[in-house]
XYZ file of C-alpha atoms in Angstrom:
647
model
C 70.824 37.494 -17.500
C 73.082 39.088 -20.177
C 76.700 39.705 -19.097
C 77.959 43.271 -18.800
C 80.276 44.292 -21.606
C 83.733 45.666 -20.887
C 82.626 49.063 -22.155
C 79.635 49.221 -19.847
C 81.310 47.720 -16.766
C 80.494 49.907 -13.788
C 83.328 51.667 -12.101
C 83.688 50.062 -8.654
C 87.229 51.289 -7.929
C 86.247 54.411 -6.043
C 86.930 54.153 -2.301
C 85.910 56.273 0.667
C 88.146 57.241 3.546
C 87.709 53.851 5.221
C 88.667 51.911 2.142
C 85.128 50.895 1.240
C 84.530 50.833 -2.480
C 81.829 53.201 -3.744
C 79.644 52.773 -6.835
C 79.938 55.296 -9.588
C 77.185 57.854 -9.984
C 75.964 56.203 -13.186
C 75.804 52.674 -11.789
C 72.016 52.718 -11.181
C 71.260 53.843 -14.702
C 73.650 51.291 -16.140
C 72.047 48.464 -14.060
C 68.540 49.414 -15.178
C 69.727 49.391 -18.776
C 71.162 45.884 -18.379
C 67.944 44.594 -16.712
C 65.940 46.007 -19.563
C 68.209 44.320 -22.087
C 67.779 41.006 -20.203
C 63.993 41.150 -20.486
C 63.057 43.312 -17.539
C 62.831 42.709 -13.798
C 61.359 39.349 -12.628
C 57.743 39.519 -11.578
C 55.662 36.675 -10.114
C 52.646 35.689 -12.133
C 49.783 37.786 -10.662
C 47.658 34.627 -10.628
C 50.039 33.103 -8.058
C 50.435 36.071 -5.720
C 47.831 34.706 -3.279
C 49.451 31.264 -3.078
C 49.990 30.019 0.466
C 52.933 27.798 -0.454
C 54.653 25.679 -3.064
C 55.045 21.979 -3.752
C 58.464 20.358 -3.255
C 60.303 17.704 -5.206
C 59.496 14.097 -4.428
C 61.813 11.971 -2.299
C 62.309 8.192 -1.955
C 59.819 8.379 0.935
C 57.079 9.980 -1.192
C 53.759 8.198 -1.531
C 51.258 7.988 -4.335
C 48.568 10.698 -4.326
C 50.399 12.802 -1.725
C 52.701 15.795 -2.197
C 54.760 17.876 0.205
C 53.963 21.579 0.435
C 56.068 24.219 2.217
C 54.485 27.396 3.538
C 56.380 30.541 4.614
C 56.056 31.634 8.230
C 54.017 34.718 7.410
C 51.298 32.565 5.803
C 51.274 29.643 8.239
C 47.997 30.784 9.822
C 46.189 30.396 6.517
C 46.431 26.602 6.339
C 45.310 24.009 8.901
C 44.670 20.324 9.286
C 41.953 19.078 6.905
C 42.124 22.302 4.811
C 41.269 21.880 1.153
C 43.747 23.352 -1.329
C 44.008 23.941 -5.033
C 47.388 23.094 -6.548
C 48.021 25.173 -9.647
C 50.775 24.915 -12.205
C 52.757 27.163 -14.509
C 51.517 27.314 -18.100
C 53.288 25.082 -20.660
C 55.302 28.027 -22.031
C 56.826 28.425 -18.545
C 57.840 24.761 -18.179
C 54.571 23.791 -16.461
C 51.705 21.578 -17.573
C 48.835 23.973 -16.814
C 46.970 21.370 -14.739
C 45.087 22.078 -11.509
C 44.414 19.683 -8.657
C 42.233 19.630 -5.550
C 43.793 18.193 -2.410
C 43.342 18.014 1.358
C 45.870 18.495 4.149
C 46.293 14.969 5.468
C 49.256 15.596 7.789
C 50.516 18.722 9.473
C 51.055 21.646 9.567
C 54.530 20.974 10.985
C 56.918 23.846 11.827
C 60.478 23.282 10.517
C 63.574 25.562 10.699
C 64.836 26.894 7.371
C 67.825 24.908 6.169
C 67.995 22.772 9.319
C 66.361 19.650 10.636
C 64.161 20.138 13.646
C 66.378 17.736 15.587
C 69.695 19.181 14.331
C 72.476 19.148 16.996
C 72.569 22.955 17.238
C 68.836 22.959 18.050
C 69.117 20.181 20.645
C 72.281 21.448 22.359
C 71.035 25.018 22.600
C 67.747 23.917 24.151
C 69.358 21.473 26.588
C 71.717 24.185 27.871
C 68.922 26.626 28.457
C 69.677 28.863 25.535
C 67.270 30.335 23.021
C 67.924 29.710 19.372
C 65.051 30.593 17.077
C 66.133 30.377 13.458
C 63.827 31.420 10.635
C 61.299 28.661 10.013
C 58.526 27.548 7.703
C 55.600 25.122 7.766
C 55.367 21.765 5.986
C 52.139 19.914 5.192
C 51.362 16.677 3.398
C 48.557 17.087 0.904
C 46.509 14.166 -0.343
C 45.486 14.705 -3.958
C 41.732 14.155 -4.292
C 41.500 14.702 -8.028
C 42.267 16.866 -11.020
C 40.096 19.908 -11.657
C 38.721 19.910 -15.193
C 36.103 22.461 -16.271
C 34.986 22.980 -12.686
C 34.615 19.258 -11.951
C 37.006 17.028 -10.020
C 37.986 13.843 -11.852
C 40.411 11.079 -10.839
C 43.995 12.321 -11.295
C 46.129 10.839 -14.041
C 49.315 12.739 -13.139
C 51.031 14.237 -10.117
C 51.401 17.961 -9.412
C 54.765 19.281 -10.599
C 57.396 20.614 -8.179
C 57.242 24.335 -7.366
C 53.533 24.456 -8.166
C 51.687 27.187 -6.238
C 49.180 26.052 -3.629
C 46.018 27.993 -2.696
C 43.728 27.442 0.280
C 40.051 27.183 -0.634
C 37.709 29.461 1.297
C 35.143 27.941 3.674
C 32.266 28.227 1.217
C 34.061 26.401 -1.582
C 35.508 23.873 0.889
C 32.058 22.994 2.215
C 30.811 22.635 -1.353
C 33.732 20.428 -2.397
C 33.377 18.231 0.727
C 29.629 17.816 0.295
C 28.668 19.197 3.716
C 25.200 20.418 2.818
C 22.147 18.887 4.491
C 19.535 19.308 7.194
C 21.023 16.940 9.803
C 23.688 18.883 11.709
C 26.515 16.855 13.222
C 29.074 19.387 14.469
C 32.020 21.581 13.483
C 34.925 20.408 11.335
C 38.166 20.485 13.322
C 40.752 22.867 11.819
C 38.199 25.318 10.466
C 36.920 28.445 12.166
C 33.218 27.970 11.560
C 32.466 25.114 9.177
C 29.361 23.054 9.927
C 29.249 19.377 8.997
C 25.820 18.282 7.793
C 24.272 15.321 6.003
C 20.957 15.234 4.115
C 17.960 13.240 5.343
C 16.051 13.669 2.076
C 18.410 11.556 -0.035
C 17.804 7.822 -0.092
C 21.456 7.187 -0.957
C 22.889 8.569 2.307
C 21.493 7.730 5.761
C 19.353 4.919 4.427
C 22.448 3.045 3.344
C 22.883 2.503 7.084
C 25.289 3.827 9.677
C 27.667 2.633 12.376
C 28.425 4.683 15.508
C 31.432 3.008 17.104
C 33.749 3.812 19.992
C 34.837 2.920 23.509
C 32.921 3.871 26.643
C 33.109 7.589 27.419
C 33.963 8.610 23.843
C 30.684 10.436 23.231
C 28.491 7.881 21.408
C 25.419 8.625 23.554
C 25.759 12.343 22.855
C 26.027 11.609 19.135
C 22.978 9.311 19.167
C 20.800 11.701 21.199
C 21.797 14.577 18.925
C 20.804 12.525 15.900
C 17.437 11.698 17.474
C 16.770 15.432 17.965
C 17.732 16.192 14.370
C 15.736 13.296 12.913
C 12.622 14.356 14.814
C 12.871 17.913 13.494
C 13.413 16.590 9.972
C 10.176 14.574 10.185
C 11.714 11.086 10.332
C 10.155 8.317 12.396
C 12.921 7.303 14.811
C 12.962 4.010 16.710
C 15.640 3.419 19.376
C 16.309 -0.028 20.845
C 17.473 1.074 24.306
C 18.955 -1.859 26.217
C 20.135 0.259 29.172
C 17.314 2.789 29.481
C 19.581 5.732 28.636
C 17.161 7.591 26.349
C 13.815 7.266 28.146
C 14.045 10.835 29.502
C 15.003 12.344 26.151
C 11.725 14.255 26.030
C 13.027 16.564 28.774
C 15.739 19.209 28.426
C 19.238 18.531 29.710
C 20.275 19.569 33.205
C 23.956 18.815 32.669
C 25.880 22.033 33.396
C 28.682 21.227 30.963
C 26.226 20.535 28.141
C 24.384 23.780 28.896
C 27.642 25.775 28.672
C 28.554 24.126 25.367
C 25.077 24.763 23.980
C 25.204 28.448 24.883
C 28.529 28.816 23.112
C 26.560 27.931 19.987
C 23.707 30.290 20.941
C 21.463 27.314 21.678
C 19.337 26.462 24.688
C 18.476 23.095 26.274
C 15.328 21.485 24.897
C 13.582 18.142 25.033
C 12.759 16.031 22.015
C 9.135 16.304 20.926
C 6.683 13.474 20.226
C 8.428 10.829 22.360
C 6.753 7.569 23.370
C 8.319 4.770 25.410
C 7.491 1.118 24.722
C 8.292 -1.615 27.236
C 7.520 -5.313 27.536
C 4.345 -6.213 29.395
C 5.131 -7.137 32.983
C 8.453 -5.310 32.928
C 9.397 -1.972 34.461
C 10.450 1.116 32.529
C 12.820 3.955 33.419
C 10.595 6.514 31.685
C 9.440 9.508 33.771
C 5.783 9.811 34.798
C 5.228 12.578 32.256
C 6.189 10.311 29.338
C 3.758 8.451 27.078
C 4.303 4.798 28.038
C 2.958 1.817 26.066
C 3.389 -1.811 27.234
C 3.557 -4.431 24.488
C 3.642 -8.201 24.135
C 5.584 -10.411 21.767
C 3.765 -12.663 19.318
C 5.766 -15.839 18.871
C 3.891 -16.523 15.647
C 5.441 -13.397 14.085
C 8.974 -14.756 14.539
C 10.688 -16.864 11.916
C 11.102 -20.322 13.498
C 14.613 -20.429 12.080
C 15.548 -17.112 13.693
C 13.898 -18.199 16.965
C 15.881 -21.454 17.021
C 19.126 -19.530 16.433
C 18.409 -16.939 19.127
C 17.503 -19.700 21.603
C 20.847 -21.330 20.846
C 19.343 -24.777 20.277
C 21.920 -27.507 19.577
C 21.315 -29.756 16.575
C 19.322 -32.413 18.442
C 16.979 -29.903 20.095
C 16.711 -27.907 16.881
C 15.535 -31.036 15.046
C 12.880 -31.682 17.713
C 11.835 -28.014 17.737
C 10.954 -28.125 14.045
C 9.135 -31.442 14.475
C 6.982 -29.831 17.156
C 6.502 -26.684 15.052
C 5.344 -28.671 12.021
C 2.932 -30.806 14.058
C 1.401 -27.644 15.571
C 0.737 -26.305 12.058
C -0.946 -29.554 10.999
C -3.049 -29.763 14.158
C -4.206 -26.139 13.739
C -5.478 -27.078 10.284
C -7.042 -30.334 11.497
C -8.901 -28.519 14.276
C -10.064 -25.794 11.867
C -8.213 -23.106 13.818
C -5.968 -21.846 10.997
C -6.608 -21.782 8.166
C -10.340 -22.155 8.573
C -12.118 -24.216 5.964
C -13.561 -22.086 3.215
C -11.595 -18.980 4.200
C -9.804 -18.173 0.953
C -7.910 -15.260 2.487
C -6.349 -17.483 5.160
C -5.643 -20.229 2.607
C -3.828 -17.695 0.438
C -1.935 -16.419 3.493
C -0.647 -19.932 4.162
C 0.674 -20.186 0.606
C 2.520 -16.862 0.923
C 4.221 -17.531 4.256
C 8.025 -17.541 4.091
C 9.177 -19.108 7.346
C 12.684 -17.804 6.822
C 11.225 -14.340 7.421
C 8.139 -14.809 9.595
C 6.277 -17.411 11.617
C 3.054 -19.335 11.101
C -0.141 -17.696 12.426
C -1.461 -19.380 15.553
C 1.834 -21.013 16.579
C 2.154 -19.824 20.170
C 4.637 -20.821 22.840
C 1.911 -22.495 24.903
C 0.858 -24.619 21.910
C 4.470 -25.595 21.240
C 4.856 -26.650 24.882
C 1.603 -28.647 24.733
C 2.672 -30.548 21.616
C 6.124 -31.152 23.146
C 4.345 -32.701 26.135
C 2.311 -34.890 23.801
C 5.564 -36.103 22.218
C 6.995 -36.908 25.657
C 3.753 -38.675 26.672
C 3.862 -40.735 23.503
C 7.422 -41.918 24.216
C 6.589 -42.777 27.822
C 3.506 -44.681 26.694
C 5.532 -46.653 24.170
C 8.131 -47.461 26.799
C 5.446 -48.787 29.192
C 3.954 -51.071 26.524
C 7.261 -52.189 25.049
C 7.336 -55.680 26.584
C 3.634 -56.500 26.357
C 2.432 -55.585 22.881
C 3.488 -55.824 19.266
C 4.592 -52.646 17.528
C 1.452 -52.320 15.392
C -0.909 -52.783 18.377
C 1.190 -50.455 20.526
C 1.086 -47.556 18.012
C -2.661 -47.993 17.534
C -3.308 -47.880 21.263
C -0.870 -45.017 21.800
C -2.804 -42.936 19.297
C -5.953 -43.443 21.350
C -4.323 -43.085 24.759
C -5.437 -40.060 26.743
C -2.956 -38.956 29.401
C -0.130 -41.365 30.245
C 1.974 -38.727 32.051
C -0.888 -36.919 33.725
C -0.143 -33.548 32.091
C -2.973 -31.174 31.264
C -2.586 -29.014 28.103
C -2.533 -25.221 28.444
C -4.847 -24.719 25.519
C -8.475 -25.762 25.836
C -8.717 -26.804 22.170
C -6.212 -29.591 22.871
C -8.108 -31.063 25.850
C -10.943 -32.824 24.064
C -10.726 -36.529 23.271
C -11.046 -35.772 19.570
C -8.157 -33.303 19.703
C -5.976 -35.806 21.582
C -6.631 -38.444 18.951
C -5.741 -36.006 16.141
C -2.563 -34.898 17.906
C -1.414 -38.447 18.704
C -2.110 -39.524 15.140
C 0.094 -36.700 13.854
C 2.804 -37.521 16.389
C 2.767 -41.233 15.549
C 3.852 -40.334 12.002
C 7.009 -38.633 13.326
C 10.151 -40.501 14.276
C 10.930 -39.790 17.956
C 13.863 -40.698 20.159
C 15.929 -39.453 23.126
C 13.459 -38.475 25.805
C 16.167 -36.376 27.494
C 16.465 -34.137 24.437
C 12.709 -33.592 24.383
C 12.737 -32.595 28.042
C 15.608 -30.154 27.351
C 13.621 -28.550 24.549
C 10.559 -28.256 26.764
C 12.697 -26.634 29.466
C 13.863 -23.902 27.062
C 10.377 -23.274 25.715
C 9.014 -23.175 29.248
C 11.742 -20.699 30.226
C 10.539 -18.322 27.523
C 6.895 -18.863 28.403
C 7.536 -18.139 32.091
C 8.687 -14.603 31.232
C 5.006 -13.835 30.492
C 5.851 -11.509 27.616
C 4.675 -13.812 24.805
C 1.128 -14.156 23.488
C -0.497 -12.412 26.459
C -4.264 -12.206 25.792
C -4.792 -8.901 27.627
C -1.842 -7.049 26.060
C -1.291 -5.474 22.654
C 1.462 -6.036 20.134
C 3.806 -3.237 19.038
C 1.687 -0.557 17.281
C 3.858 -0.395 14.170
C 1.581 2.007 12.309
C 1.734 4.457 15.195
C 5.502 4.040 15.489
C 6.073 5.009 11.846
C 4.344 8.385 11.978
C 6.301 11.467 10.768
C 8.368 13.029 13.554
C 7.511 10.249 16.021
C 10.309 9.135 18.376
C 9.878 5.689 19.915
C 12.173 4.426 22.673
C 11.938 0.644 23.140
C 13.028 0.271 26.766
C 14.591 -3.166 27.376
C 16.447 -2.205 30.557
C 14.387 -4.562 32.763
C 14.611 -7.786 30.759
C 17.982 -9.049 32.067
C 18.091 -11.446 29.125
C 19.978 -11.189 25.851
C 17.663 -13.847 24.407
C 14.534 -11.807 25.153
C 16.205 -8.640 23.838
C 17.194 -10.347 20.607
C 13.720 -11.813 20.135
C 12.266 -8.326 20.642
C 14.681 -6.826 18.094
C 13.940 -9.565 15.553
C 10.203 -9.032 16.062
C 10.611 -5.259 15.846
C 12.679 -5.310 12.660
C 10.321 -7.658 10.879
C 7.219 -5.706 11.920
C 8.712 -2.357 10.915
C 9.767 -3.733 7.558
C 6.280 -5.065 6.797
C 4.642 -1.803 7.869
C 7.089 0.275 5.829
C 6.439 -1.975 2.812
C 2.727 -1.188 3.079
C 3.408 2.526 3.573
C 5.710 2.546 0.536
C 3.107 0.883 -1.690
C 0.437 3.290 -0.469
C 2.723 6.292 -1.089
C 3.476 5.056 -4.603
C -0.225 4.788 -5.380
C -0.624 8.404 -4.255
C 2.535 9.604 -5.988
C 4.115 10.556 -2.653
C 7.174 9.655 -0.594
C 6.674 7.437 2.484
C 7.705 8.634 5.931
C 11.471 8.014 6.249
C 12.330 5.872 9.275
C 15.560 5.236 11.169
C 16.067 2.277 13.529
C 18.881 2.772 16.063
C 20.120 -0.428 17.742
C 22.166 0.151 20.898
C 24.658 -2.533 21.977
C 24.411 -4.012 18.488
C 27.170 -6.525 19.234
C 24.794 -8.349 21.595
C 22.237 -8.780 18.819
C 24.619 -9.881 16.071
C 27.823 -11.135 17.642
C 30.920 -12.048 15.670
C 31.265 -15.212 17.756
C 27.708 -16.351 17.001
C 27.229 -15.280 13.397
C 27.958 -18.771 12.031
C 25.227 -20.203 14.265
C 22.807 -17.369 13.473
C 23.006 -17.405 9.697
C 19.255 -17.090 9.194
C 18.982 -14.144 11.586
C 21.765 -12.309 9.780
C 20.195 -13.035 6.411
C 16.944 -11.603 7.749
C 18.747 -8.422 8.851
C 20.568 -8.273 5.505
C 17.262 -8.500 3.623
C 15.834 -5.692 5.743
C 18.975 -3.628 5.044
C 18.744 -4.162 1.288
C 15.000 -3.660 0.966
C 14.860 -0.939 3.587
C 17.249 1.330 1.699
C 14.876 1.434 -1.263
C 11.910 2.108 1.008
C 13.410 4.836 3.227
C 14.113 2.502 6.157
C 17.581 2.895 7.658
C 19.547 1.001 10.311
C 22.066 2.483 12.748
C 24.288 0.087 14.703
C 25.772 1.499 17.924
C 28.375 -0.376 19.954
C 31.232 0.141 22.366
C 32.715 -3.201 21.284
C 33.121 -2.944 17.508
C 35.504 -5.905 17.613
C 32.460 -8.109 18.295
C 30.566 -6.955 15.215
C 30.964 -9.498 12.395
C 32.405 -8.452 9.047
C 29.051 -9.273 7.475
C 27.384 -6.508 9.516
C 30.164 -4.003 8.849
C 29.692 -4.764 5.175
C 26.116 -3.446 5.368
C 27.249 -0.061 6.713
C 28.185 2.838 4.432
C 28.242 5.762 6.910
C 30.423 5.885 10.016
C 30.930 7.953 13.144
C 34.108 6.721 14.850
C 34.743 7.913 18.390
C 37.884 7.082 20.350
C 39.108 3.490 19.875
C 42.329 2.600 21.687
C 42.762 -1.046 20.711
C 45.168 -1.214 17.756
C 43.860 -4.650 16.777
C 40.325 -3.269 16.500
C 41.588 -0.330 14.426
C 43.446 -2.692 12.090
C 40.276 -4.716 11.582
C 38.189 -1.620 10.922
C 40.750 -0.451 8.349
C 40.082 -3.615 6.370
C 36.326 -3.023 6.458
C 36.078 0.763 6.097
C 37.564 2.387 3.023
C 38.291 6.028 2.281
C 39.852 7.061 5.619
C 43.479 8.138 5.262
C 46.240 6.905 7.548
C 46.617 10.215 9.354
C 43.019 10.068 10.616
C 43.414 6.444 11.684
C 46.489 7.484 13.677
C 44.437 10.103 15.501
C 41.636 7.708 16.442
C 43.203 6.370 19.694
C 43.755 9.910 21.013
C 40.429 11.555 20.268
C 38.941 13.512 23.142
C 35.329 12.917 24.269
C 33.031 14.576 21.764
C 35.401 14.262 18.811
C 34.780 11.750 16.051
C 35.859 10.821 12.553
C 32.764 11.239 10.400
C 32.225 9.816 6.951
C 28.964 9.745 4.986
C 28.240 8.795 1.411
C 27.317 12.445 0.755
C 30.844 13.575 1.752
C 33.825 13.428 -0.579
C 36.242 12.571 2.251
C 36.126 11.799 5.993
C 36.520 14.629 8.490
C 37.522 14.984 12.118
C 34.497 16.625 13.729
C 33.685 18.179 17.077
C 30.240 16.708 17.735
C 27.476 19.099 18.800
C 26.353 18.940 22.456
C 22.947 17.405 23.057
C 20.091 19.644 24.228
C 18.018 16.810 25.740
C 18.237 14.881 28.976
C 20.052 11.560 29.192
C 20.111 9.029 31.984
C 23.262 7.355 33.328
C 25.462 10.275 32.273
C 28.019 11.394 34.865
C-alpha cells in the first residue's frame, strides 16, 4: 500500500482525559482516500468465496499426488473422509497457473489448534491438571490428487496444485458421477456421506464379469454381502449359481427373521423378503439343509465329464499312481472302441466328437469310475498271473497265455460288457502292450478309485446330471448344497464338473444369442470357501485345474459368465487366482501379513484405507469395482432374506 505523505499524515496527538490518543475528525476520510489511491480495498475473488479451505506449502514429509488442505472451524462440517474436492487456482495474472484438479480426502479431517501443535506442552499440562484450554482451531485433511480437470474431463496430472489454492467440496450428485457409482446392483452407503448410494452395473461386460473377490475374516459380514448380491442379481435377471459348502444359503428363499436385520432394513424403508426363483441342488444320496418348501433337485456326477488331468490333481495322486491312472484311462478308451461302445462304428457324429475332445478340459465319453476300477483289476490280475508263471514258462509263452487267461484273482468285473470271454481277451491284449510294475502302486490306485466309487455319487444310472440349461435361466438362483459331503475331494470334483458344464452351456447360449442378434443371459458363479478349491499350498500340484479355471475366467468374461471367490482365509488363495480378480469387497482383515500380501496383488487402494482394514466393524467393507474411479469405504446394506448359521 502507498505510504502516507507528511502533508496527509493524520493527526493522532489528540488525547482524552485518560491520556488515550484520539483520531482526528478527518481521519476516516483521509484513510479512504489513501485506500483508493492504493487500488481500493482488498476483495476475495467471488469465484473463491465458497471455498472450504486452502492448500498449504509442501514439507519434507510431503508425498507425491497428495496435498495438505486446511479448513477453518466454521466450515469443518462441509468436508468429510472420502469427500471429493476440486482444487482451483488463481489466474496467471494473480501469480497462479489457472489449473484445476480433482482430489479425494484420503486422510482426516483432523482438528488442530491454530498456531500450536495438538500435543504442545500447554495443551498437555492444562488437560492433565483438569483445566480447560480450548484455543481457536482448524481442520487439516490430506487430499489425494486424482487428476487434472481439462474441459470437463479428468486427465492424469502433470503438475501439483499450488500453495494457497482454494479447495471446493463437490456436491453429492457430482461426486457420485465422478466416482462412477451408477448401476442397478446396490451395495450400500458410502461412509462419510449423508446419503450416497454405491452401485455397480450388471449390464456392462467389463465390470462384474471381470470377476470378484469377497474377502474377510469370520464375522466381518461376508455372508450378508453375498446374500445381498444374490438378491440384487436375481432382480437384475442374472442366473446366479452359489457353491454352498456349509449350507448357509439354502433358506434364502424365505424372508429374514433376524431382529437386527429387520431394524436395519426399516431404517432404509425396506421390508424383509425372500429371494425368488430359488432351487437347491444336492448330490444324490446326500442330505440337504433346504426347507421342505424349497425346490430340491438331486444330481449325480459324471466322471466322463471331468478332465482326467484335473481329476488326477484333485485326487492328489503321487507320480507313480498318476502314471498308472493314465495307463488305465487310455486302455479304457481303447477297449470302448474295440467293443463298439464308443465311438460306434459308422457313427460319424461320435467319430467327430472323439477328434474334438480336449482332455485338458473334459473327459472321454463312457469312461466311468466302475470301468476304471475294472481295468485296474485286470492290470492287477495280469501281474499276478505273470508272477505265478514266472518260473515255469518262457516270456513269449507266458504273455500269450496271460492274454487268454480268464480270472486268475477271482475278481468279477462290475460292468457286464467286460465279463464275456471275448471282452477279456481284448482287454488282456491291450494290457499286455503296456509296461506294468509295482503291484503295490496298482492296489493303491484301486483303493483311491474305489473310495470315490463307494460314495455312490458318480455315474448313478437312476439319477440325473446337473440340469445346466435350467440353471442358466434368467433370474434363476441355484444353491448347490455340499454341506453333507464331508470331503474336500468330492466338493472340488463337483466344482470342477459344475464350472466346465456351465461354461459349455453358456458357450452354446452365447452362439445362439449371436445368431438371433441378442445378448445371452448373464450368469454369476459364487464359490464359497474358495481357498479349499484352489489352495495356495496345492497350486503347483494342481496346475491343470488352475489353467482350466483360468480359461473359464478368460472366456467367461466375453460370454457374460462371471466368477466370485469368497473366502475367510485370503492368505490361502494363490497369487494366480488373485490375478484373475478385478473387483473386490474387503471386509475386516486383522493379519498384517495378509494385508501386506493383498497390497501387492490389489492396486488402486490408498494407504489410508489399508490402515483402516483391521478395524472395520461388521458390515463395513472397502469396495472397489472397475466401474469406480477409486475405492470407497462402504456400509453394506442389510440382507432381506433368511440365512442359516447366523447368530
